[in-house]
Amino acid sequence: MLSGPRTATDRSKLPFCHESFHNLQELRHSASLANKVFIQRDYTEGTICRFQTKFPSELESRIERSLFEDTVKTLNNYYAEAEKIGGQSYLEGCLACTTAYLIFLCMETRYEKVLKKISRYIQEQNEKIYAPRGLLITDPIDRGMRVIEISIYEDRGSSGSSSGSSSTTSSSGR
Amino acid sequence: MYSLKHLGVAEPMRECEYSQISTRSSTPMESPHKRKSLKKKWQAFQGRNKFYCDGRIMMARQTGVFYLTLVLIVVTSGLFFVFDCPFLSSHLTPAIPVMGGVLFGFVMGTLLRTSFSDPGVLPRATPDEAADLERQIDVANGSGTTGYRPPPRTREVVINGQTVKLKYCFTCKIFRPPRASHCSLCDNCVERFDHHCPWVGNCVGRRNYRFFYMFILSLSFLTLFIFSFVITHVILRSHSIGFLSALKDSPASVLEVVVCFFSVWSIVGLSGFHTYLIGSNQTTNEDIKGSWSSKRGKDNYNPYSHGNLFTNCCAALCGPLPPSLIDRRGYVLPNTPLPAPPTNGITMYGATQSQSHMCDQDQCIQSTKFVLQAAATPLLQSAEPRLVTEELPLPGRTSLGGPCPSLLLGQPTPPTSTPSLSCDGEIIPPHPSHPPEPPHLHPHAPHHHHAPHPHHHFLTPEEAPSPPGMLPCGSPLSHSHTVPFYHPASQDSLHEDSVRGLVKLSSV
């Protein structure tokens, strides 16, 4: 499981790493990781990046099907946008070619911009939807774009560690 | 219940470090002061690549031919600028050296970009992913693994109406995406694998194909440019002083003409070939295998083609450039799931998941079991597990023992192929039931001359990309890795060996 570095400077050097995510990760390690579900790629439309929207059985009791499918569909749309071949990508490609690709020293490619959007989206989904249900989505870019890894955590309850008890106290305090 | 508060920024750092200590006693504790000791991911990379400039530059292991390419281009162009350009710019136009300079710059830029960039390497599966896939495969195939050859691991997917088989890569422990292939020289799965080019010292794949194409195209122009202008130079000079004295005056021209003459055929031919490939949206791999040729069947067509020539070209050359998936310069954090170590057929089917978890004694027992089970080559078997345990804890190191088994492990096929036993030069045997990497072994002979320009690497095993000293060491390892699953009935000599071995074992 990827966890954040200790200092802010370290963190700033890593892509796709967010402070709240980092804290959630640390907390997760005190909670027990029950299982991991892997959403595989869907190659029916060729080599473009698409993930299967089939709802895995392990998540049936944890999250509503519609929420899950929405997340995956949105991710698929983002990836399609990144890999779209159209006017803008041609322009970018030609411009890059004429400048001998030096232009990418100053600006980032459209793909990278979309990847950042995806990373923000995943973090937001984790915070709002998945974490409250004891789930955690790992950004596919951290897994080589092969899978969407969803970690399933068990609720510790009152018999847990300090973090478990703090979670109950804080939830009661909410 | 997990609340947002725990995700909040207010969470003190101290608590995180505390939980780090309590839960991760086995991994080294990282403190801010020890940041310098954190390894970068390229240092722990499991493929057989070389990295320079702190991970910014990535090349294949064998770079000798790349330096030859560099020398040829630089020297020839240098001679042109020094010996021919002064005459040409004064007698014809100064635009000639300028154009030559621009072409030369473009050639060098694209060459370096092709050679130094990540071709689209797929990172290996993390242990959790690999285990999950194994479970799925076992469920799909049933658990009838008795130590003999298991059913091939493939998945079928329908892409735009064509059925495409996705193969499982035993080294990388993933199902390869369509058009991806495992390069046995670099020991990586590469997306949209075209071929491994020794001349650029790297694989050519999704991320650097356009640079490669630009390189060969511009090199064709440069070669033709130099060739024609050197001849012009000699002819113009010989008008005034005669042919032989013209040659004597600029001896470099002879060398340039010779180099250009021999290069022009292969490079221009190669450019033409790749232009055809781009137009039809195929990779060299697919073209050689004839995957989408109509000879295979009336309904066989290329499902990846966009339909028209223009779109195919634009997509290949001006399409979006995906980022590197391997994050070479990131730090290896204590919790980063490092890819599972490569396993061979033994560990896959029946034995343990990872031999590093077994103690040596267990391995001995296990190996002996295999010998008795499959009547395989013997005493060498007992030596093998030790070698494997030694190399597994050092995934990043490119030790002598490492690449050798991994060369064989790089095979996507279950290790039952006969040729692998013979180990007399062909480390990378083409397995009949899996026509996989070997496609990039085949020369481009059908398309154009290829003598000076081998894009195949069947030369390279003989040139010994892996240290030559390993060939002998390769044989015992290959025997021990592959033989247990080999049906002895089909090879009398093997049967003899095994009987001899059993006799030896019993005497121990």
mmCIF file with all atom_site columns, N, CA and C in Angstrom, chain A residues 63-123:
data_model
loop_
_atom_site.group_PDB
_atom_site.id
_atom_site.type_symbol
_atom_site.label_atom_id
_atom_site.label_alt_id
_atom_site.label_comp_id
_atom_site.label_asym_id
_atom_site.label_entity_id
_atom_site.label_seq_id
_atom_site.pdbx_PDB_ins_code
_atom_site.Cartn_x
_atom_site.Cartn_y
_atom_site.Cartn_z
_atom_site.occupancy
_atom_site.B_iso_or_equiv
_atom_site.pdbx_formal_charge
_atom_site.auth_seq_id
_atom_site.auth_comp_id
_atom_site.auth_asym_id
_atom_site.auth_atom_id
_atom_site.pdbx_PDB_model_num
ATOM 1   N N  . ILE A 1 63  ? -21.381 -1.309 -0.999  1.00 0.00 ? 63  ILE A N  1
ATOM 2   C CA . ILE A 1 63  ? -21.685 -0.070 -1.712  1.00 0.00 ? 63  ILE A CA 1
ATOM 3   C C  . ILE A 1 63  ? -22.789 -0.328 -2.726  1.00 0.00 ? 63  ILE A C  1
ATOM 4   N N  . GLU A 1 64  ? -23.530 0.727  -3.010  1.00 0.00 ? 64  GLU A N  1
ATOM 5   C CA . GLU A 1 64  ? -24.608 0.586  -3.989  1.00 0.00 ? 64  GLU A CA 1
ATOM 6   C C  . GLU A 1 64  ? -24.022 0.443  -5.388  1.00 0.00 ? 64  GLU A C  1
ATOM 7   N N  . ARG A 1 65  ? -24.684 -0.376 -6.137  1.00 0.00 ? 65  ARG A N  1
ATOM 8   C CA . ARG A 1 65  ? -24.209 -0.662 -7.494  1.00 0.00 ? 65  ARG A CA 1
ATOM 9   C C  . ARG A 1 65  ? -24.123 0.609  -8.342  1.00 0.00 ? 65  ARG A C  1
ATOM 10  N N  . SER A 1 66  ? -25.121 1.453  -8.212  1.00 0.00 ? 66  SER A N  1
ATOM 11  C CA . SER A 1 66  ? -25.159 2.635  -9.070  1.00 0.00 ? 66  SER A CA 1
ATOM 12  C C  . SER A 1 66  ? -23.987 3.564  -8.780  1.00 0.00 ? 66  SER A C  1
ATOM 13  N N  . LEU A 1 67  ? -23.629 3.690  -7.520  1.00 0.00 ? 67  LEU A N  1
ATOM 14  C CA . LEU A 1 67  ? -22.505 4.574  -7.174  1.00 0.00 ? 67  LEU A CA 1
ATOM 15  C C  . LEU A 1 67  ? -21.217 4.055  -7.789  1.00 0.00 ? 67  LEU A C  1
ATOM 16  N N  . PHE A 1 68  ? -21.037 2.758  -7.649  1.00 0.00 ? 68  PHE A N  1
ATOM 17  C CA . PHE A 1 68  ? -19.830 2.150  -8.198  1.00 0.00 ? 68  PHE A CA 1
ATOM 18  C C  . PHE A 1 68  ? -19.765 2.339  -9.706  1.00 0.00 ? 68  PHE A C  1
ATOM 19  N N  . GLU A 1 69  ? -20.887 2.053  -10.357 1.00 0.00 ? 69  GLU A N  1
ATOM 20  C CA . GLU A 1 69  ? -20.884 2.149  -11.825 1.00 0.00 ? 69  GLU A CA 1
ATOM 21  C C  . GLU A 1 69  ? -20.654 3.585  -12.272 1.00 0.00 ? 69  GLU A C  1
ATOM 22  N N  . ASP A 1 70  ? -21.201 4.517  -11.519 1.00 0.00 ? 70  ASP A N  1
ATOM 23  C CA . ASP A 1 70  ? -20.971 5.931  -11.860 1.00 0.00 ? 70  ASP A CA 1
ATOM 24  C C  . ASP A 1 70  ? -19.500 6.267  -11.804 1.00 0.00 ? 70  ASP A C  1
ATOM 25  N N  . THR A 1 71  ? -18.855 5.800  -10.747 1.00 0.00 ? 71  THR A N  1
ATOM 26  C CA . THR A 1 71  ? -17.427 6.085  -10.591 1.00 0.00 ? 71  THR A CA 1
ATOM 27  C C  . THR A 1 71  ? -16.648 5.532  -11.767 1.00 0.00 ? 71  THR A C  1
ATOM 28  N N  . VAL A 1 72  ? -16.901 4.269  -12.084 1.00 0.00 ? 72  VAL A N  1
ATOM 29  C CA . VAL A 1 72  ? -16.122 3.648  -13.161 1.00 0.00 ? 72  VAL A CA 1
ATOM 30  C C  . VAL A 1 72  ? -16.428 4.304  -14.499 1.00 0.00 ? 72  VAL A C  1
ATOM 31  N N  . LYS A 1 73  ? -17.707 4.636  -14.709 1.00 0.00 ? 73  LYS A N  1
ATOM 32  C CA . LYS A 1 73  ? -18.054 5.264  -16.002 1.00 0.00 ? 73  LYS A CA 1
ATOM 33  C C  . LYS A 1 73  ? -17.386 6.631  -16.124 1.00 0.00 ? 73  LYS A C  1
ATOM 34  N N  . THR A 1 74  ? -17.379 7.372  -15.033 1.00 0.00 ? 74  THR A N  1
ATOM 35  C CA . THR A 1 74  ? -16.734 8.689  -15.087 1.00 0.00 ? 74  THR A CA 1
ATOM 36  C C  . THR A 1 74  ? -15.243 8.541  -15.371 1.00 0.00 ? 74  THR A C  1
ATOM 37  N N  . LEU A 1 75  ? -14.620 7.566  -14.718 1.00 0.00 ? 75  LEU A N  1
ATOM 38  C CA . LEU A 1 75  ? -13.198 7.336  -14.975 1.00 0.00 ? 75  LEU A CA 1
ATOM 39  C C  . LEU A 1 75  ? -12.974 6.977  -16.437 1.00 0.00 ? 75  LEU A C  1
ATOM 40  N N  . ASN A 1 76  ? -13.832 6.107  -16.968 1.00 0.00 ? 76  ASN A N  1
ATOM 41  C CA . ASN A 1 76  ? -13.704 5.724  -18.374 1.00 0.00 ? 76  ASN A CA 1
ATOM 42  C C  . ASN A 1 76  ? -13.825 6.939  -19.279 1.00 0.00 ? 76  ASN A C  1
ATOM 43  N N  . ASN A 1 77  ? -14.748 7.823  -18.934 1.00 0.00 ? 77  ASN A N  1
ATOM 44  C CA . ASN A 1 77  ? -14.906 9.035  -19.760 1.00 0.00 ? 77  ASN A CA 1
ATOM 45  C C  . ASN A 1 77  ? -13.667 9.913  -19.712 1.00 0.00 ? 77  ASN A C  1
ATOM 46  N N  . TYR A 1 78  ? -13.091 10.016 -18.535 1.00 0.00 ? 78  TYR A N  1
ATOM 47  C CA . TYR A 1 78  ? -11.864 10.812 -18.413 1.00 0.00 ? 78  TYR A CA 1
ATOM 48  C C  . TYR A 1 78  ? -10.759 10.239 -19.281 1.00 0.00 ? 78  TYR A C  1
ATOM 49  N N  . TYR A 1 79  ? -10.594 8.920  -19.211 1.00 0.00 ? 79  TYR A N  1
ATOM 50  C CA . TYR A 1 79  ? -9.540  8.301  -20.001 1.00 0.00 ? 79  TYR A CA 1
ATOM 51  C C  . TYR A 1 79  ? -9.794  8.446  -21.485 1.00 0.00 ? 79  TYR A C  1
ATOM 52  N N  . ALA A 1 80  ? -11.077 8.343  -21.873 1.00 0.00 ? 80  ALA A N  1
ATOM 53  C CA . ALA A 1 80  ? -11.405 8.519  -23.290 1.00 0.00 ? 80  ALA A CA 1
ATOM 54  C C  . ALA A 1 80  ? -11.047 9.928  -23.737 1.00 0.00 ? 80  ALA A C  1
ATOM 55  N N  . GLU A 1 81  ? -11.302 10.878 -22.858 1.00 0.00 ? 81  GLU A N  1
ATOM 56  C CA . GLU A 1 81  ? -10.967 12.276 -23.172 1.00 0.00 ? 81  GLU A CA 1
ATOM 57  C C  . GLU A 1 81  ? -9.452  12.444 -23.335 1.00 0.00 ? 81  GLU A C  1
ATOM 58  N N  . ALA A 1 82  ? -8.712  11.767 -22.478 1.00 0.00 ? 82  ALA A N  1
ATOM 59  C CA . ALA A 1 82  ? -7.256  11.886 -22.552 1.00 0.00 ? 82  ALA A CA 1
ATOM 60  C C  . ALA A 1 82  ? -6.714  11.306 -23.849 1.00 0.00 ? 82  ALA A C  1
ATOM 61  N N  . GLU A 1 83  ? -7.330  10.212 -24.288 1.00 0.00 ? 83  GLU A N  1
ATOM 62  C CA . GLU A 1 83  ? -6.785  9.511  -25.454 1.00 0.00 ? 83  GLU A CA 1
ATOM 63  C C  . GLU A 1 83  ? -7.510  9.869  -26.736 1.00 0.00 ? 83  GLU A C  1
ATOM 64  N N  . LYS A 1 84  ? -8.344  10.862 -26.675 1.00 0.00 ? 84  LYS A N  1
ATOM 65  C CA . LYS A 1 84  ? -9.124  11.200 -27.863 1.00 0.00 ? 84  LYS A CA 1
ATOM 66  C C  . LYS A 1 84  ? -8.222  11.695 -28.987 1.00 0.00 ? 84  LYS A C  1
ATOM 67  N N  . ILE A 1 85  ? -8.510  11.215 -30.169 1.00 0.00 ? 85  ILE A N  1
ATOM 68  C CA . ILE A 1 85  ? -7.748  11.676 -31.328 1.00 0.00 ? 85  ILE A CA 1
ATOM 69  C C  . ILE A 1 85  ? -8.629  12.658 -32.065 1.00 0.00 ? 85  ILE A C  1
ATOM 70  N N  . GLY A 1 86  ? -8.269  13.896 -31.996 1.00 0.00 ? 86  GLY A N  1
ATOM 71  C CA . GLY A 1 86  ? -9.098  14.893 -32.659 1.00 0.00 ? 86  GLY A CA 1
ATOM 72  C C  . GLY A 1 86  ? -8.280  16.127 -32.960 1.00 0.00 ? 86  GLY A C  1
ATOM 73  N N  . GLY A 1 87  ? -8.955  17.219 -33.210 1.00 0.00 ? 87  GLY A N  1
ATOM 74  C CA . GLY A 1 87  ? -8.272  18.441 -33.609 1.00 0.00 ? 87  GLY A CA 1
ATOM 75  C C  . GLY A 1 87  ? -7.221  18.885 -32.614 1.00 0.00 ? 87  GLY A C  1
ATOM 76  N N  . GLN A 1 88  ? -7.603  18.858 -31.327 1.00 0.00 ? 88  GLN A N  1
ATOM 77  C CA . GLN A 1 88  ? -6.679  19.388 -30.328 1.00 0.00 ? 88  GLN A CA 1
ATOM 78  C C  . GLN A 1 88  ? -5.425  18.529 -30.204 1.00 0.00 ? 88  GLN A C  1
ATOM 79  N N  . SER A 1 89  ? -5.601  17.222 -30.273 1.00 0.00 ? 89  SER A N  1
ATOM 80  C CA . SER A 1 89  ? -4.438  16.360 -30.115 1.00 0.00 ? 89  SER A CA 1
ATOM 81  C C  . SER A 1 89  ? -3.521  16.477 -31.331 1.00 0.00 ? 89  SER A C  1
ATOM 82  N N  . TYR A 1 90  ? -4.116  16.660 -32.497 1.00 0.00 ? 90  TYR A N  1
ATOM 83  C CA . TYR A 1 90  ? -3.286  16.823 -33.698 1.00 0.00 ? 90  TYR A CA 1
ATOM 84  C C  . TYR A 1 90  ? -2.461  18.087 -33.599 1.00 0.00 ? 90  TYR A C  1
ATOM 85  N N  . LEU A 1 91  ? -3.151  19.141 -33.124 1.00 0.00 ? 91  LEU A N  1
ATOM 86  C CA . LEU A 1 91  ? -2.469  20.421 -33.008 1.00 0.00 ? 91  LEU A CA 1
ATOM 87  C C  . LEU A 1 91  ? -1.282  20.304 -32.061 1.00 0.00 ? 91  LEU A C  1
ATOM 88  N N  . GLU A 1 92  ? -1.568  19.658 -30.939 1.00 0.00 ? 92  GLU A N  1
ATOM 89  C CA . GLU A 1 92  ? -0.515  19.474 -29.945 1.00 0.00 ? 92  GLU A CA 1
ATOM 90  C C  . GLU A 1 92  ? 0.627   18.647 -30.515 1.00 0.00 ? 92  GLU A C  1
ATOM 91  N N  . GLY A 1 93  ? 0.261   17.597 -31.247 1.00 0.00 ? 93  GLY A N  1
ATOM 92  C CA . GLY A 1 93  ? 1.282   16.732 -31.832 1.00 0.00 ? 93  GLY A CA 1
ATOM 93  C C  . GLY A 1 93  ? 2.140   17.456 -32.852 1.00 0.00 ? 93  GLY A C  1
ATOM 94  N N  . CYS A 1 94  ? 1.503   18.223 -33.717 1.00 0.00 ? 94  CYS A N  1
ATOM 95  C CA . CYS A 1 94  ? 2.259   18.932 -34.750 1.00 0.00 ? 94  CYS A CA 1
ATOM 96  C C  . CYS A 1 94  ? 3.146   20.002 -34.136 1.00 0.00 ? 94  CYS A C  1
ATOM 97  N N  . LEU A 1 95  ? 2.586   20.712 -33.170 1.00 0.00 ? 95  LEU A N  1
ATOM 98  C CA . LEU A 1 95  ? 3.368   21.759 -32.499 1.00 0.00 ? 95  LEU A CA 1
ATOM 99  C C  . LEU A 1 95  ? 4.595   21.149 -31.832 1.00 0.00 ? 95  LEU A C  1
ATOM 100 N N  . ALA A 1 96  ? 4.355   20.023 -31.176 1.00 0.00 ? 96  ALA A N  1
ATOM 101 C CA . ALA A 1 96  ? 5.466   19.360 -30.492 1.00 0.00 ? 96  ALA A CA 1
ATOM 102 C C  . ALA A 1 96  ? 6.519   18.916 -31.487 1.00 0.00 ? 96  ALA A C  1
ATOM 103 N N  . CYS A 1 97  ? 6.073   18.383 -32.619 1.00 0.00 ? 97  CYS A N  1
ATOM 104 C CA . CYS A 1 97  ? 7.019   17.899 -33.621 1.00 0.00 ? 97  CYS A CA 1
ATOM 105 C C  . CYS A 1 97  ? 7.857   19.042 -34.162 1.00 0.00 ? 97  CYS A C  1
ATOM 106 N N  . THR A 1 98  ? 7.218   20.166 -34.433 1.00 0.00 ? 98  THR A N  1
ATOM 107 C CA . THR A 1 98  ? 7.969   21.286 -35.012 1.00 0.00 ? 98  THR A CA 1
ATOM 108 C C  . THR A 1 98  ? 8.960   21.876 -34.026 1.00 0.00 ? 98  THR A C  1
ATOM 109 N N  . THR A 1 99  ? 8.649   21.794 -32.747 1.00 0.00 ? 99  THR A N  1
ATOM 110 C CA . THR A 1 99  ? 9.593   22.324 -31.760 1.00 0.00 ? 99  THR A CA 1
ATOM 111 C C  . THR A 1 99  ? 10.523  21.233 -31.254 1.00 0.00 ? 99  THR A C  1
ATOM 112 N N  . ALA A 1 100 ? 10.571  20.111 -31.985 1.00 0.00 ? 100 ALA A N  1
ATOM 113 C CA . ALA A 1 100 ? 11.414  18.977 -31.597 1.00 0.00 ? 100 ALA A CA 1
ATOM 114 C C  . ALA A 1 100 ? 11.102  18.513 -30.187 1.00 0.00 ? 100 ALA A C  1
ATOM 115 N N  . TYR A 1 101 ? 9.831   18.561 -29.841 1.00 0.00 ? 101 TYR A N  1
ATOM 116 C CA . TYR A 1 101 ? 9.333   18.077 -28.550 1.00 0.00 ? 101 TYR A CA 1
ATOM 117 C C  . TYR A 1 101 ? 9.918   18.818 -27.353 1.00 0.00 ? 101 TYR A C  1
ATOM 118 N N  . LEU A 1 102 ? 10.555  19.941 -27.611 1.00 0.00 ? 102 LEU A N  1
ATOM 119 C CA . LEU A 1 102 ? 11.097  20.713 -26.494 1.00 0.00 ? 102 LEU A CA 1
ATOM 120 C C  . LEU A 1 102 ? 9.997   21.465 -25.767 1.00 0.00 ? 102 LEU A C  1
ATOM 121 N N  . ILE A 1 103 ? 8.858   21.589 -26.470 1.00 0.00 ? 103 ILE A N  1
ATOM 122 C CA . ILE A 1 103 ? 7.777   22.344 -25.861 1.00 0.00 ? 103 ILE A CA 1
ATOM 123 C C  . ILE A 1 103 ? 7.273   21.671 -24.593 1.00 0.00 ? 103 ILE A C  1
ATOM 124 N N  . PHE A 1 104 ? 7.505   20.369 -24.501 1.00 0.00 ? 104 PHE A N  1
ATOM 125 C CA . PHE A 1 104 ? 7.020   19.656 -23.327 1.00 0.00 ? 104 PHE A CA 1
ATOM 126 C C  . PHE A 1 104 ? 7.870   19.895 -22.097 1.00 0.00 ? 104 PHE A C  1
ATOM 127 N N  . LEU A 1 105 ? 8.946   20.634 -22.270 1.00 0.00 ? 105 LEU A N  1
ATOM 128 C CA . LEU A 1 105 ? 9.700   21.055 -21.098 1.00 0.00 ? 105 LEU A CA 1
ATOM 129 C C  . LEU A 1 105 ? 8.951   22.149 -20.354 1.00 0.00 ? 105 LEU A C  1
ATOM 130 N N  . CYS A 1 106 ? 8.150   22.905 -21.114 1.00 0.00 ? 106 CYS A N  1
ATOM 131 C CA . CYS A 1 106 ? 7.439   24.020 -20.485 1.00 0.00 ? 106 CYS A CA 1
ATOM 132 C C  . CYS A 1 106 ? 5.999   23.680 -20.153 1.00 0.00 ? 106 CYS A C  1
ATOM 133 N N  . MET A 1 107 ? 5.361   22.925 -21.042 1.00 0.00 ? 107 MET A N  1
ATOM 134 C CA . MET A 1 107 ? 3.951   22.642 -20.773 1.00 0.00 ? 107 MET A CA 1
ATOM 135 C C  . MET A 1 107 ? 3.745   21.138 -20.680 1.00 0.00 ? 107 MET A C  1
ATOM 136 N N  . GLU A 1 108 ? 2.662   20.775 -20.032 1.00 0.00 ? 108 GLU A N  1
ATOM 137 C CA . GLU A 1 108 ? 2.436   19.338 -19.914 1.00 0.00 ? 108 GLU A CA 1
ATOM 138 C C  . GLU A 1 108 ? 1.442   18.889 -20.986 1.00 0.00 ? 108 GLU A C  1
ATOM 139 N N  . THR A 1 109 ? 1.501   17.643 -21.329 1.00 0.00 ? 109 THR A N  1
ATOM 140 C CA . THR A 1 109 ? 0.622   17.128 -22.370 1.00 0.00 ? 109 THR A CA 1
ATOM 141 C C  . THR A 1 109 ? -0.812  17.061 -21.860 1.00 0.00 ? 109 THR A C  1
ATOM 142 N N  . ARG A 1 110 ? -1.715  16.953 -22.818 1.00 0.00 ? 110 ARG A N  1
ATOM 143 C CA . ARG A 1 110 ? -3.131  16.894 -22.451 1.00 0.00 ? 110 ARG A CA 1
ATOM 144 C C  . ARG A 1 110 ? -3.397  15.674 -21.584 1.00 0.00 ? 110 ARG A C  1
ATOM 145 N N  . TYR A 1 111 ? -2.718  14.603 -21.913 1.00 0.00 ? 111 TYR A N  1
ATOM 146 C CA . TYR A 1 111 ? -2.874  13.364 -21.168 1.00 0.00 ? 111 TYR A CA 1
ATOM 147 C C  . TYR A 1 111 ? -2.535  13.587 -19.697 1.00 0.00 ? 111 TYR A C  1
ATOM 148 N N  . GLU A 1 112 ? -1.430  14.275 -19.462 1.00 0.00 ? 112 GLU A N  1
ATOM 149 C CA . GLU A 1 112 ? -1.022  14.505 -18.076 1.00 0.00 ? 112 GLU A CA 1
ATOM 150 C C  . GLU A 1 112 ? -2.026  15.388 -17.348 1.00 0.00 ? 112 GLU A C  1
ATOM 151 N N  . LYS A 1 113 ? -2.573  16.363 -18.070 1.00 0.00 ? 113 LYS A N  1
ATOM 152 C CA . LYS A 1 113 ? -3.567  17.227 -17.431 1.00 0.00 ? 113 LYS A CA 1
ATOM 153 C C  . LYS A 1 113 ? -4.772  16.411 -17.007 1.00 0.00 ? 113 LYS A C  1
ATOM 154 N N  . VAL A 1 114 ? -5.202  15.519 -17.900 1.00 0.00 ? 114 VAL A N  1
ATOM 155 C CA . VAL A 1 114 ? -6.380  14.716 -17.582 1.00 0.00 ? 114 VAL A CA 1
ATOM 156 C C  . VAL A 1 114 ? -6.077  13.753 -16.439 1.00 0.00 ? 114 VAL A C  1
ATOM 157 N N  . LEU A 1 115 ? -4.852  13.244 -16.405 1.00 0.00 ? 115 LEU A N  1
ATOM 158 C CA . LEU A 1 115 ? -4.491  12.340 -15.305 1.00 0.00 ? 115 LEU A CA 1
ATOM 159 C C  . LEU A 1 115 ? -4.576  13.049 -13.967 1.00 0.00 ? 115 LEU A C  1
ATOM 160 N N  . LYS A 1 116 ? -4.211  14.324 -13.958 1.00 0.00 ? 116 LYS A N  1
ATOM 161 C CA . LYS A 1 116 ? -4.313  15.078 -12.704 1.00 0.00 ? 116 LYS A CA 1
ATOM 162 C C  . LYS A 1 116 ? -5.778  15.234 -12.311 1.00 0.00 ? 116 LYS A C  1
ATOM 163 N N  . LYS A 1 117 ? -6.604  15.482 -13.319 1.00 0.00 ? 117 LYS A N  1
ATOM 164 C CA . LYS A 1 117 ? -8.044  15.599 -13.026 1.00 0.00 ? 117 LYS A CA 1
ATOM 165 C C  . LYS A 1 117 ? -8.564  14.293 -12.440 1.00 0.00 ? 117 LYS A C  1
ATOM 166 N N  . ILE A 1 118 ? -8.123  13.199 -13.022 1.00 0.00 ? 118 ILE A N  1
ATOM 167 C CA . ILE A 1 118 ? -8.575  11.885 -12.549 1.00 0.00 ? 118 ILE A CA 1
ATOM 168 C C  . ILE A 1 118 ? -8.152  11.666 -11.107 1.00 0.00 ? 118 ILE A C  1
ATOM 169 N N  . SER A 1 119 ? -6.923  12.055 -10.822 1.00 0.00 ? 119 SER A N  1
ATOM 170 C CA . SER A 1 119 ? -6.421  11.847 -9.474  1.00 0.00 ? 119 SER A CA 1
ATOM 171 C C  . SER A 1 119 ? -7.238  12.651 -8.465  1.00 0.00 ? 119 SER A C  1
ATOM 172 N N  . ARG A 1 120 ? -7.599  13.877 -8.846  1.00 0.00 ? 120 ARG A N  1
ATOM 173 C CA . ARG A 1 120 ? -8.431  14.689 -7.943  1.00 0.00 ? 120 ARG A CA 1
ATOM 174 C C  . ARG A 1 120 ? -9.813  14.074 -7.791  1.00 0.00 ? 120 ARG A C  1
ATOM 175 N N  . TYR A 1 121 ? -10.329 13.556 -8.887  1.00 0.00 ? 121 TYR A N  1
ATOM 176 C CA . TYR A 1 121 ? -11.657 12.950 -8.843  1.00 0.00 ? 121 TYR A CA 1
ATOM 177 C C  . TYR A 1 121 ? -11.669 11.728 -7.923  1.00 0.00 ? 121 TYR A C  1
ATOM 178 N N  . ILE A 1 122 ? -10.633 10.916 -8.041  1.00 0.00 ? 122 ILE A N  1
ATOM 179 C CA . ILE A 1 122 ? -10.572 9.712  -7.211  1.00 0.00 ? 122 ILE A CA 1
ATOM 180 C C  . ILE A 1 122 ? -10.468 10.081 -5.741  1.00 0.00 ? 122 ILE A C  1
ATOM 181 N N  . GLN A 1 123 ? -9.688  11.101 -5.459  1.00 0.00 ? 123 GLN A N  1
ATOM 182 C CA . GLN A 1 123 ? -9.566  11.503 -4.063  1.00 0.00 ? 123 GLN A CA 1
ATOM 183 C C  . GLN A 1 123 ? -10.913 11.969 -3.522  1.00 0.00 ? 123 GLN A C  1
#
